[in-house]
PDB file of C-alpha atoms in Angstrom:
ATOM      1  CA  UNK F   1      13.096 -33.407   5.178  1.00  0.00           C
ATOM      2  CA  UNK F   2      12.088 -33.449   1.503  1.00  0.00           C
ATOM      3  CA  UNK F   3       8.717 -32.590  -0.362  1.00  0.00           C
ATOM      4  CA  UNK F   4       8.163 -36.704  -1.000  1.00  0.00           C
ATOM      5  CA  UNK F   5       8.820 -37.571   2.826  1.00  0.00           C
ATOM      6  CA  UNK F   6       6.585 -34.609   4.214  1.00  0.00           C
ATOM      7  CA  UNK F   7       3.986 -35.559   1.717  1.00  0.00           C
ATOM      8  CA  UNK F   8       3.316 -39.634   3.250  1.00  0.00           C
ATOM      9  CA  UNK F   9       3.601 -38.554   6.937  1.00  0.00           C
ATOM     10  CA  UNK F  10       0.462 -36.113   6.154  1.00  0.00           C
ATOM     11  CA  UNK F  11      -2.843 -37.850   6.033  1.00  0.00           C
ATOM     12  CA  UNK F  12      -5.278 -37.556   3.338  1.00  0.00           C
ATOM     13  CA  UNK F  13      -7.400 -34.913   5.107  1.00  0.00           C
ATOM     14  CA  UNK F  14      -4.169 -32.478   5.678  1.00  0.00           C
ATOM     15  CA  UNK F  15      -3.446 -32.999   2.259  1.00  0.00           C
ATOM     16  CA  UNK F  16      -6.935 -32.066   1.121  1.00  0.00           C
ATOM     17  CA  UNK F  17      -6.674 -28.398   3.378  1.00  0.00           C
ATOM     18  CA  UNK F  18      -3.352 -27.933   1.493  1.00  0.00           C
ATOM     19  CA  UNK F  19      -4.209 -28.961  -2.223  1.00  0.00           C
ATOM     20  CA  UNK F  20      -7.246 -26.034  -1.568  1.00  0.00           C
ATOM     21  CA  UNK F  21      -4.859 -23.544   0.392  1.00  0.00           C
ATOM     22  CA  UNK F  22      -2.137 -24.444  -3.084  1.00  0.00           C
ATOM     23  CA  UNK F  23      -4.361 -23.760  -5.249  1.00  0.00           C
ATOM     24  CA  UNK F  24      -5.887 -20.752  -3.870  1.00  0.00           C
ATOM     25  CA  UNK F  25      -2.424 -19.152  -3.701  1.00  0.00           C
ATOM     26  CA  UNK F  26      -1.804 -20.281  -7.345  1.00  0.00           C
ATOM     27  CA  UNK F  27      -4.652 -18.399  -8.231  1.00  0.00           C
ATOM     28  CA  UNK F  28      -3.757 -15.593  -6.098  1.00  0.00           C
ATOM     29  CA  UNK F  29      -0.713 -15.426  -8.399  1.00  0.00           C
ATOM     30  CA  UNK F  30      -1.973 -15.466 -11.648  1.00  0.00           C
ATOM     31  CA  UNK F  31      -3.867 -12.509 -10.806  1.00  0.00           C
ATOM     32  CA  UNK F  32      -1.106 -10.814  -9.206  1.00  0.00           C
ATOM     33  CA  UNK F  33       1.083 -11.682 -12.653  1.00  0.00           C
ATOM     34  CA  UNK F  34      -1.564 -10.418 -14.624  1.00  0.00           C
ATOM     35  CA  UNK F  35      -2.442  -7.292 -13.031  1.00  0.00           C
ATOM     36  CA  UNK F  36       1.270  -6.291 -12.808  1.00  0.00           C
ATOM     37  CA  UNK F  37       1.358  -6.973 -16.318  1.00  0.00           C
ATOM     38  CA  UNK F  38      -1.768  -5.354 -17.297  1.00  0.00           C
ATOM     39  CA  UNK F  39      -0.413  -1.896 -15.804  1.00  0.00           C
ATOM     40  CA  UNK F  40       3.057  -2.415 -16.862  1.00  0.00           C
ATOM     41  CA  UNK F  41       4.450  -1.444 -13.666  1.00  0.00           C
ATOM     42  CA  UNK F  42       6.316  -4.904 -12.727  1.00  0.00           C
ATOM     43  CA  UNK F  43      10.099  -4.807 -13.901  1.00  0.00           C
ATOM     44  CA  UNK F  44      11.117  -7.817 -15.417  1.00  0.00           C
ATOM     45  CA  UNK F  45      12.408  -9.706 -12.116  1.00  0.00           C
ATOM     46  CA  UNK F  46      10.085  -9.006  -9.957  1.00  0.00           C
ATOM     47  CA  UNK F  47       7.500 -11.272 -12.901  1.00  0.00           C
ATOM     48  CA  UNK F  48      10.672 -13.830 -13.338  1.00  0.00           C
ATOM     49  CA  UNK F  49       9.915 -14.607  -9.270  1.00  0.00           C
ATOM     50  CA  UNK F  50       6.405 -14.744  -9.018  1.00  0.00           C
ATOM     51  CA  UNK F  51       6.457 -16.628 -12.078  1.00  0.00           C
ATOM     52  CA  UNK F  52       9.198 -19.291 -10.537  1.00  0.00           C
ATOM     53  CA  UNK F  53       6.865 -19.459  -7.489  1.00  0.00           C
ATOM     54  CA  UNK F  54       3.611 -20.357  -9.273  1.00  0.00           C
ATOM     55  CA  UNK F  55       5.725 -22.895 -11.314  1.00  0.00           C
ATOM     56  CA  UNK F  56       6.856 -24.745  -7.924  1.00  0.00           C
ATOM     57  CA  UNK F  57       3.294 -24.307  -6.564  1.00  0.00           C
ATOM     58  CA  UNK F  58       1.935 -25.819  -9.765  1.00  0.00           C
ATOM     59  CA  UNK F  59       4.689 -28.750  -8.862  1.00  0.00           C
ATOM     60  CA  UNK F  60       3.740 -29.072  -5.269  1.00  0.00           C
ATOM     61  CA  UNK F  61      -0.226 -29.109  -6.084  1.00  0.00           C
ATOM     62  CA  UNK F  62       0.424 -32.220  -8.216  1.00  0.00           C
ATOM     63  CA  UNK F  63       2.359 -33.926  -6.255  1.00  0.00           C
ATOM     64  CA  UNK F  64      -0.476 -33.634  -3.532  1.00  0.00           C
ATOM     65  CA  UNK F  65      -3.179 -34.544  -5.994  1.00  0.00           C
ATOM     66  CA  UNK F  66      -1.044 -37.725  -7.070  1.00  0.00           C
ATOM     67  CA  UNK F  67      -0.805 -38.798  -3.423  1.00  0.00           C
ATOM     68  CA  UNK F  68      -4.743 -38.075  -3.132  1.00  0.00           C
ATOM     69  CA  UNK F  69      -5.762 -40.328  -6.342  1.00  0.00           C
ATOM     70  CA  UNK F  70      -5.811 -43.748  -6.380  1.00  0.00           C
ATOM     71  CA  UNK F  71      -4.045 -45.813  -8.321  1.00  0.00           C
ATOM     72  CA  UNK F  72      -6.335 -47.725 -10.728  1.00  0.00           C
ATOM     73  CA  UNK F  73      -5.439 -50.996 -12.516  1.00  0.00           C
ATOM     74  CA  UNK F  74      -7.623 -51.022 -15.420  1.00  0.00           C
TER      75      UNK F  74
END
């Protein structure tokens, strides 16, 4: 099943829980990426990965919030 399908069988209240748990890893991540960086202990992959993973969280997170908001005709 893809991300699009999963996303309208969900109701708005599951999708809430997620957006938070999404963005809590996201931040999770950044500090993780930073810290490694910071100490210079992270090789070069190991940053390319968590990097790639925050980028497809980032995706994911607006994809929920899109479902989430409204659409307004002004």
């Amino acid at each position: 099943m893809n991300e699009q399908s999963d996303l309208s069988m969900k109701n708005d209240e599951v999708l809430r829980v997620e957006l938070e748990v999404f963005r809590h890893e996201h931040r999770d991540l950044d500090d993780a990426i930073r810290a490694l960086i910071e100490r210079g202990t992270a090789d070069q992959l190991t940053l390319q990965r968590l990097k790639k993973r925050k980028l497809r969280l980032k995706d994911r997170i607006a994809q929920i919030a899109d479902r989430l908001t409204p659409d307004i005709i002004a």
